[in-house]
PDB file of N, CA and C in Angstrom:
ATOM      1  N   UNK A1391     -47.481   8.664 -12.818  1.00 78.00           N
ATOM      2  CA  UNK A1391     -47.060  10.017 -13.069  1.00 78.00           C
ATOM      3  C   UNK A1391     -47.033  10.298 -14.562  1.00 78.00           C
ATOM      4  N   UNK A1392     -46.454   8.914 -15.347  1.00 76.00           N
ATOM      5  CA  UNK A1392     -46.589   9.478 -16.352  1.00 76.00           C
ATOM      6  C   UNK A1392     -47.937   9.754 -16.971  1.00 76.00           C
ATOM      7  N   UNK A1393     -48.499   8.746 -16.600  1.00 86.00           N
ATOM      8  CA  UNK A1393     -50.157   8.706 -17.476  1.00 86.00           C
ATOM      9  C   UNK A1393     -50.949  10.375 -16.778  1.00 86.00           C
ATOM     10  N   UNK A1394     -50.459  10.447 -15.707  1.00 88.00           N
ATOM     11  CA  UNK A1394     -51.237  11.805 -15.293  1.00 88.00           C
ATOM     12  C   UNK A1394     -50.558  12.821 -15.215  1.00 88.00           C
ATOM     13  N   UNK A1395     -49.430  12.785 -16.467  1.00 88.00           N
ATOM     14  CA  UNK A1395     -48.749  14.375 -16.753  1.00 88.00           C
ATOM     15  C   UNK A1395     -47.904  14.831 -16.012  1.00 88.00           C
ATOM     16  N   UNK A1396     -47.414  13.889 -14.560  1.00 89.00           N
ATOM     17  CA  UNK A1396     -47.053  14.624 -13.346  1.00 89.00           C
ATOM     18  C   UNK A1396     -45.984  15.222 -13.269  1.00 89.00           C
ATOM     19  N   UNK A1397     -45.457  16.427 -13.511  1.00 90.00           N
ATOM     20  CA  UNK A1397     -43.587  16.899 -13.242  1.00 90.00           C
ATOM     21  C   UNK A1397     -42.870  16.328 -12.552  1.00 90.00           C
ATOM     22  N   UNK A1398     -41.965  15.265 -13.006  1.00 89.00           N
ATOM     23  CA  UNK A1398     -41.213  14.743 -11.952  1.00 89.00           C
ATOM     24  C   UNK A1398     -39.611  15.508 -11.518  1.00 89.00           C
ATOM     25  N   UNK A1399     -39.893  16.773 -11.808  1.00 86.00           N
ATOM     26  CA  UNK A1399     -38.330  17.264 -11.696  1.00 86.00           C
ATOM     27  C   UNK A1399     -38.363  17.566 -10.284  1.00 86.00           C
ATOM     28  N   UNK A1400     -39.147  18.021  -9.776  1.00 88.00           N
ATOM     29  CA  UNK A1400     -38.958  18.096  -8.163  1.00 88.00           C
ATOM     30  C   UNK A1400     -39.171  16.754  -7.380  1.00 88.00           C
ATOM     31  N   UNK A1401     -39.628  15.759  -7.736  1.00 90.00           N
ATOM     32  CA  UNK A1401     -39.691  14.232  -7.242  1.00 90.00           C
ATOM     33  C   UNK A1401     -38.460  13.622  -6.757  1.00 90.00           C
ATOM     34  N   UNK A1402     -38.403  12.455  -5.991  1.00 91.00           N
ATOM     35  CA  UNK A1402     -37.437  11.789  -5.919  1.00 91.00           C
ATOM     36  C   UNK A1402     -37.433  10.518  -6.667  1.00 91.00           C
ATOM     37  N   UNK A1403     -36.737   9.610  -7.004  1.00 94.00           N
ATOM     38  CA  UNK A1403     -37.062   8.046  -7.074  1.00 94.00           C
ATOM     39  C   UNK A1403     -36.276   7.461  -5.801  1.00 94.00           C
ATOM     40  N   UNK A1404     -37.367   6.742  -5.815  1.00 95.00           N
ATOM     41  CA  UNK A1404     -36.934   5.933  -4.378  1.00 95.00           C
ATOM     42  C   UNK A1404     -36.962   4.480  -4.508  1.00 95.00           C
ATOM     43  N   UNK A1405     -35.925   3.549  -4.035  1.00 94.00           N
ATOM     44  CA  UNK A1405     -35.717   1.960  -4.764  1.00 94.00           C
ATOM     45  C   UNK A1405     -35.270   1.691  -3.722  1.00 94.00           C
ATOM     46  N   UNK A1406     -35.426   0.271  -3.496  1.00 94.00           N
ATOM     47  CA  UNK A1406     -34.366  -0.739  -2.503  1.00 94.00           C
ATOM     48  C   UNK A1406     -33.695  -1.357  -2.652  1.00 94.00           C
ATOM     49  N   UNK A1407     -33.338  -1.514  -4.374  1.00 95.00           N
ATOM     50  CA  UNK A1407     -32.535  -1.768  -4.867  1.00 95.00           C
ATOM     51  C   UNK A1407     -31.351  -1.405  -5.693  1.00 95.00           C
ATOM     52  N   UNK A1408     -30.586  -2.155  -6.039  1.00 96.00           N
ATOM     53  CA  UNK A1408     -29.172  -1.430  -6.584  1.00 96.00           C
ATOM     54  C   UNK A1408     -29.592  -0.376  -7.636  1.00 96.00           C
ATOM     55  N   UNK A1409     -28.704   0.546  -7.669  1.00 96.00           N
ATOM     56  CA  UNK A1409     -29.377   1.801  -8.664  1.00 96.00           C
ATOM     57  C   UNK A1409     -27.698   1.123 -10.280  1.00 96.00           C
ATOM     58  N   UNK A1410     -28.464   0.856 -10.901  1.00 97.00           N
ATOM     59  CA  UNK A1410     -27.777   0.302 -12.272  1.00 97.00           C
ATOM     60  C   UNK A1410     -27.959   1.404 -13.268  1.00 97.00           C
ATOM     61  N   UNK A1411     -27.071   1.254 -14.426  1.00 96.00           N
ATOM     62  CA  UNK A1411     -27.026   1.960 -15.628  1.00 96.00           C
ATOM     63  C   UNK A1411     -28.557   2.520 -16.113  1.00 96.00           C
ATOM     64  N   UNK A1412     -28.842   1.184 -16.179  1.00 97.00           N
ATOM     65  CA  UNK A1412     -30.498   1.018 -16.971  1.00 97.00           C
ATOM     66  C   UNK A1412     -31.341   1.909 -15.881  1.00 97.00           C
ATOM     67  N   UNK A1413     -31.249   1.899 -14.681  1.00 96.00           N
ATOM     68  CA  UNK A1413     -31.775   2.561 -13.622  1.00 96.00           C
ATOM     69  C   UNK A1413     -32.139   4.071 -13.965  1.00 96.00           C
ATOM     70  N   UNK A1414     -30.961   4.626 -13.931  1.00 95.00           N
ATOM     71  CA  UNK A1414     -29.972   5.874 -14.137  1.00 95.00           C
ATOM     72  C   UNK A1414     -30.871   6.460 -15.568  1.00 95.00           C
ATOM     73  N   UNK A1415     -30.607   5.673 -16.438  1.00 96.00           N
ATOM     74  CA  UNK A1415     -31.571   5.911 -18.111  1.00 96.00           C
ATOM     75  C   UNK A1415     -32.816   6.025 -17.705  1.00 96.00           C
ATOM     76  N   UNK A1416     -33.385   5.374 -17.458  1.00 93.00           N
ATOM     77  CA  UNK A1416     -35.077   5.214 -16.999  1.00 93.00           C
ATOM     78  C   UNK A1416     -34.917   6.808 -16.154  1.00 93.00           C
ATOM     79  N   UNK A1417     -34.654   6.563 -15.002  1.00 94.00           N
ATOM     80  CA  UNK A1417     -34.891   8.105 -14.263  1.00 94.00           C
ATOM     81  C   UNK A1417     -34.064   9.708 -14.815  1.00 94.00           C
ATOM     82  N   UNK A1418     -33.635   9.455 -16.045  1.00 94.00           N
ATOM     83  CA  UNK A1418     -32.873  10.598 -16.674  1.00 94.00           C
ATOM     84  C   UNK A1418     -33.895  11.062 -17.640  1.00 94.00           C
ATOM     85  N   UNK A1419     -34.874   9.363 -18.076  1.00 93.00           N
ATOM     86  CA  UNK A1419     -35.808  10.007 -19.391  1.00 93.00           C
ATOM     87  C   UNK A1419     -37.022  10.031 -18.582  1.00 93.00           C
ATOM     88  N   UNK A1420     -37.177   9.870 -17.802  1.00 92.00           N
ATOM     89  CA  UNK A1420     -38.576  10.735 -16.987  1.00 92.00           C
ATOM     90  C   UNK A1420     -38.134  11.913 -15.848  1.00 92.00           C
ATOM     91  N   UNK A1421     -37.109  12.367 -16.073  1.00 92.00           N
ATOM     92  CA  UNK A1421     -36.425  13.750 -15.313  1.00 92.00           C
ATOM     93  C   UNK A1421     -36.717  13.855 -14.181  1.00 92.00           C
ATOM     94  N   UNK A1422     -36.545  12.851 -13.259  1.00 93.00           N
ATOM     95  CA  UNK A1422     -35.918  12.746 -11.796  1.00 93.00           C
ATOM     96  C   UNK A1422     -34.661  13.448 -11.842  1.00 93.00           C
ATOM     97  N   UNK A1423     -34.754  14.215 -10.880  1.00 91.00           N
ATOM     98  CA  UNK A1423     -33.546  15.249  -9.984  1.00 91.00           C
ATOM     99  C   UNK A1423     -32.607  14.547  -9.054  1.00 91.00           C
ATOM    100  N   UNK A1424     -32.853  13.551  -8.661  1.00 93.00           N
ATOM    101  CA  UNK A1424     -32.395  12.494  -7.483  1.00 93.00           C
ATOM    102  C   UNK A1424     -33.289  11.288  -7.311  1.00 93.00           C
ATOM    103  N   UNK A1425     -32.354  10.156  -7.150  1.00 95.00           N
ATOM    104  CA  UNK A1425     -32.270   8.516  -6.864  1.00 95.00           C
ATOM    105  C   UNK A1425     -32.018   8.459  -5.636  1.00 95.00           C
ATOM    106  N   UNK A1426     -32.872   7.834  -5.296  1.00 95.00           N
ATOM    107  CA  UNK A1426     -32.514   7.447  -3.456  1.00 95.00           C
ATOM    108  C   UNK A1426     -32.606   5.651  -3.331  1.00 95.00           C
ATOM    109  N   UNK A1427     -31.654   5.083  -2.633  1.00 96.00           N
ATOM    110  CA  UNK A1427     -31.504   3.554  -2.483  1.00 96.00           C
ATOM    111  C   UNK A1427     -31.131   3.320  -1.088  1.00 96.00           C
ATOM    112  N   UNK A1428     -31.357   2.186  -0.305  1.00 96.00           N
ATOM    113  CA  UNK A1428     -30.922   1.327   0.403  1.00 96.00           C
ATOM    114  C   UNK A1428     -29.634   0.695   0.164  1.00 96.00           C
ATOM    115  N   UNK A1429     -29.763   0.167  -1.200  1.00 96.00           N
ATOM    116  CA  UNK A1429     -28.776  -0.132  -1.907  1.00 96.00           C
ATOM    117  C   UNK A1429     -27.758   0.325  -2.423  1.00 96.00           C
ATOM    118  N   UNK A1430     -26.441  -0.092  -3.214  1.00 95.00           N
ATOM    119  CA  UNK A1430     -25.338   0.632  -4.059  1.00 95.00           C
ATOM    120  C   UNK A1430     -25.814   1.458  -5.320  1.00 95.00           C
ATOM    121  N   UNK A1431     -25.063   1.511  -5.659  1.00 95.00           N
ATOM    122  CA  UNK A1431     -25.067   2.281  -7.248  1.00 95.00           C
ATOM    123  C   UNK A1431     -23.965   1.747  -7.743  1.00 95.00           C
ATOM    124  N   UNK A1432     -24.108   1.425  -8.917  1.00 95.00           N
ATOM    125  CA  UNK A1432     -22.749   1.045  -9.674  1.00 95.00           C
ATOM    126  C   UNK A1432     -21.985   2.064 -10.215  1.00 95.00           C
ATOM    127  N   UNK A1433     -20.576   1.967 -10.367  1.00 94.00           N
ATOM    128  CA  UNK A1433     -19.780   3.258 -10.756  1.00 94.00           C
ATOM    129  C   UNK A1433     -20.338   3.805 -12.292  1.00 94.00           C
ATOM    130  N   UNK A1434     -21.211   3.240 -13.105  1.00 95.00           N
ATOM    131  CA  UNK A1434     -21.347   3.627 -13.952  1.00 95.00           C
ATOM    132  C   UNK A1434     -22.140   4.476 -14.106  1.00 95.00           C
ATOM    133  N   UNK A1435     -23.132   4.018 -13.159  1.00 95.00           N
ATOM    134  CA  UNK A1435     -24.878   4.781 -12.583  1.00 95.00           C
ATOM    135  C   UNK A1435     -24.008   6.345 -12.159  1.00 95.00           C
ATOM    136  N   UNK A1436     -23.335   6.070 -11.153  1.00 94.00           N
ATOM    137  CA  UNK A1436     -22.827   7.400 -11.178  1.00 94.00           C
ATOM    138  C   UNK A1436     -21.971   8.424 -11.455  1.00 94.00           C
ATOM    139  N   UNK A1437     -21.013   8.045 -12.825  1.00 94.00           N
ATOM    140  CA  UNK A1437     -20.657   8.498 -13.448  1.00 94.00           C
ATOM    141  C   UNK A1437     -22.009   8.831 -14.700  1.00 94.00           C
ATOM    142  N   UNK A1438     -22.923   8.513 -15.002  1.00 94.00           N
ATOM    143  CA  UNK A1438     -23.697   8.678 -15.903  1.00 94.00           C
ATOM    144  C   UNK A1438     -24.961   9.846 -14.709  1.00 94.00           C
ATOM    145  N   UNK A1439     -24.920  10.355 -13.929  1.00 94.00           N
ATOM    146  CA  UNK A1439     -25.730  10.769 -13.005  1.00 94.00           C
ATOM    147  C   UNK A1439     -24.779  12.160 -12.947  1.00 94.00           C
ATOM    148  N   UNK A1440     -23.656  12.138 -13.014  1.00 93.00           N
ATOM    149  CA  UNK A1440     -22.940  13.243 -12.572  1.00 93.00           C
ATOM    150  C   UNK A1440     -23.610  13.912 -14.725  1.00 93.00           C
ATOM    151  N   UNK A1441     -23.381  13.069 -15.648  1.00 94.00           N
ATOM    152  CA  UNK A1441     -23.412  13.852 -16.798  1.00 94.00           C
ATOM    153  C   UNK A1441     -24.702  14.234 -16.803  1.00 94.00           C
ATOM    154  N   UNK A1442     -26.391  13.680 -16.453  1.00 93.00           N
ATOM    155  CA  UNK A1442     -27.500  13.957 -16.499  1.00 93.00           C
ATOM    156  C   UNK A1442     -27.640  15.135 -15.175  1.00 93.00           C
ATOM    157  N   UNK A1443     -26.877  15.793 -14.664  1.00 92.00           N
ATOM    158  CA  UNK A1443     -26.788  15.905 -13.171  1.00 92.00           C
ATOM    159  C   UNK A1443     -28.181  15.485 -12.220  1.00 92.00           C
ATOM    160  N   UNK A1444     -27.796  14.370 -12.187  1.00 93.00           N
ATOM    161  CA  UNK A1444     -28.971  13.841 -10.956  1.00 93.00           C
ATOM    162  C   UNK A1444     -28.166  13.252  -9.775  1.00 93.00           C
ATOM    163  N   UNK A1445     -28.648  13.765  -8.591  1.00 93.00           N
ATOM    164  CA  UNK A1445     -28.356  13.339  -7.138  1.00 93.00           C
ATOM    165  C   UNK A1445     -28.324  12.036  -7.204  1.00 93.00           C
ATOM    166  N   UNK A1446     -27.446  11.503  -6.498  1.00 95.00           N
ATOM    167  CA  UNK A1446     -27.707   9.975  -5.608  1.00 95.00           C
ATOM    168  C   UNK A1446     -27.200   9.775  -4.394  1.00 95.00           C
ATOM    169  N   UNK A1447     -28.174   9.320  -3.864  1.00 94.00           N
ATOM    170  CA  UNK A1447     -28.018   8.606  -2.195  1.00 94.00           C
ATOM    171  C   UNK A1447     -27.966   7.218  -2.294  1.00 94.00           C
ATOM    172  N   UNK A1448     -27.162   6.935  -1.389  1.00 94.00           N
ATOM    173  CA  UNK A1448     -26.638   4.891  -1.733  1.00 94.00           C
ATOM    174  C   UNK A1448     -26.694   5.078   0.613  1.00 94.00           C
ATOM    175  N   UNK A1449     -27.157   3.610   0.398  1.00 94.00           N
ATOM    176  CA  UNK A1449     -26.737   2.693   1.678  1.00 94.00           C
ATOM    177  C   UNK A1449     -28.014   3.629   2.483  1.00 94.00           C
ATOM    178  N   UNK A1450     -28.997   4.234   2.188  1.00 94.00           N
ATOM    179  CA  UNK A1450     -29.909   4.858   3.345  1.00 94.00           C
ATOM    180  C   UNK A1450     -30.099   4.088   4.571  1.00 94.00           C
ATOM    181  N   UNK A1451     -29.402   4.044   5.841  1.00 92.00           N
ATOM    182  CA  UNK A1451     -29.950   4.023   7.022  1.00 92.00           C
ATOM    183  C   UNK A1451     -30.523   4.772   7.782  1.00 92.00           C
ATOM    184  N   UNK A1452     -31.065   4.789   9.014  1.00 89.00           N
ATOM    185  CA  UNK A1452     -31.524   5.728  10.028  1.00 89.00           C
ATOM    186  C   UNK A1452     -30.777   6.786  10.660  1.00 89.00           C
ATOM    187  N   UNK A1453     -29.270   6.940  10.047  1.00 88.00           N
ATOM    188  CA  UNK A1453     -28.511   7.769  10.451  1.00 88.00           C
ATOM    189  C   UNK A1453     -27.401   8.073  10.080  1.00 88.00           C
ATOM    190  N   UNK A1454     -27.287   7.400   8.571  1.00 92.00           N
ATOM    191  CA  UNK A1454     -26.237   7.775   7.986  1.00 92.00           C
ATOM    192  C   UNK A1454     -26.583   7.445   6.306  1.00 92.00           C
ATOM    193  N   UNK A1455     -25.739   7.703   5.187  1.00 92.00           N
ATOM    194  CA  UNK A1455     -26.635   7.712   3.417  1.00 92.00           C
ATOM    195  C   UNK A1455     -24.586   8.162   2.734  1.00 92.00           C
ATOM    196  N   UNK A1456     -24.508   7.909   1.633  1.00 91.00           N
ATOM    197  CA  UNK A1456     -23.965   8.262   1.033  1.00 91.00           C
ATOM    198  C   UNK A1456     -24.085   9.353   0.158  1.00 91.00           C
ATOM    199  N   UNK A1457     -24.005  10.357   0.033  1.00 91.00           N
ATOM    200  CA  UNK A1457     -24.546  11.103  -1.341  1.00 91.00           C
ATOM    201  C   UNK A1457     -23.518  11.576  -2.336  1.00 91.00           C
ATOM    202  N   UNK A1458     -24.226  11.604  -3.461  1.00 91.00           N
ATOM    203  CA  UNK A1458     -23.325  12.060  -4.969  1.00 91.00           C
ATOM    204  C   UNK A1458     -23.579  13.023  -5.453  1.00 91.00           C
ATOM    205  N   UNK A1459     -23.493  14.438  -5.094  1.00 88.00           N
ATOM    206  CA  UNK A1459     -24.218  15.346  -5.350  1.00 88.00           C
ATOM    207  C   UNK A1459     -23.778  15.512  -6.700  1.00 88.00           C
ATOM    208  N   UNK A1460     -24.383  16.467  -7.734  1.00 78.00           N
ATOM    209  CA  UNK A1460     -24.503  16.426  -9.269  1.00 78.00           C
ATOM    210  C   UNK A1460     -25.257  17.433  -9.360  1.00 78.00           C
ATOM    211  N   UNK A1461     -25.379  18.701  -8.507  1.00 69.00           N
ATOM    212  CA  UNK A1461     -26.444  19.866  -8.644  1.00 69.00           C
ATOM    213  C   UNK A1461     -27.827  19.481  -8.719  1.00 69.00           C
ATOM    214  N   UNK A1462     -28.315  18.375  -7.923  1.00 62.00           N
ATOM    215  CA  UNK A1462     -29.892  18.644  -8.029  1.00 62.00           C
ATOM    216  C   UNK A1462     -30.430  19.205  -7.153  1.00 62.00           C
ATOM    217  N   UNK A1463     -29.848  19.479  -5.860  1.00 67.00           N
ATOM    218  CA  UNK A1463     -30.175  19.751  -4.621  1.00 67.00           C
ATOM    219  C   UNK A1463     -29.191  20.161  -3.819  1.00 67.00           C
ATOM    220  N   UNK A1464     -29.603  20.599  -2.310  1.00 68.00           N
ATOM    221  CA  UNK A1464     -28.294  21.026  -1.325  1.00 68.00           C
ATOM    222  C   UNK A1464     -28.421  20.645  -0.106  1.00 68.00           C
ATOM    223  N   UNK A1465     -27.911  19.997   0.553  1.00 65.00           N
ATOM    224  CA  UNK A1465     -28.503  19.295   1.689  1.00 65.00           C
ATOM    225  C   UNK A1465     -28.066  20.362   2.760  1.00 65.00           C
ATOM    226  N   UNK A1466     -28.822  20.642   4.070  1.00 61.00           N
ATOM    227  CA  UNK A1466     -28.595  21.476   5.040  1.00 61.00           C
ATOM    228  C   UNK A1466     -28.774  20.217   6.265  1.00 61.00           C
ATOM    229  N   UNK A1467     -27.681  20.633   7.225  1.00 63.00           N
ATOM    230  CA  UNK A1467     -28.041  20.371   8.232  1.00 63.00           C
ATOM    231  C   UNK A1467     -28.582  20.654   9.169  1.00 63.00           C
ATOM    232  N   UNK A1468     -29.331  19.966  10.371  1.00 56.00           N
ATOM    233  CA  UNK A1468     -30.127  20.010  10.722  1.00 56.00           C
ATOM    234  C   UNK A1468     -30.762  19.283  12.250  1.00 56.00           C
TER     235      UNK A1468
END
């Protein structure tokens, strides 16, 4: 994305792993709107997510997710 210019503000990042500080930095300086994981987030990731306001989803299963909303999005049900 980066090499081909791509807007990542409407994108997600998507990981299977723990979403960390360094995580959080990386997807704040390529302007991801929302982090999506399998995994946790550390309290720092999302205290530093609420100041960049970027979304996070922690624990994604088939029927249930945590989310941190931070104004990137609005979830509807469905």
């Amino acid at each position: 994305m980066l090499f081909n210019q791509i807007d990542t503000s409407d994108k997600l990042l998507l990981s299977t792993g723990r979403i960390t500080s360094e995580v959080l930095i990386k997807a704040a300086r390529s302007n991801f709107s929302m982090i999506i994981s399998r995994s946790s987030a550390s309290s720092v990731a999302i205290a530093m997510a609420k100041q960049q306001q970027i979304d996070v989803v922690t624990y994604v299963r088939s029927t249930r997710f945590n989310y941190f909303s931070h104004g990137a999005a609005e979830l509807i049900e469905g």
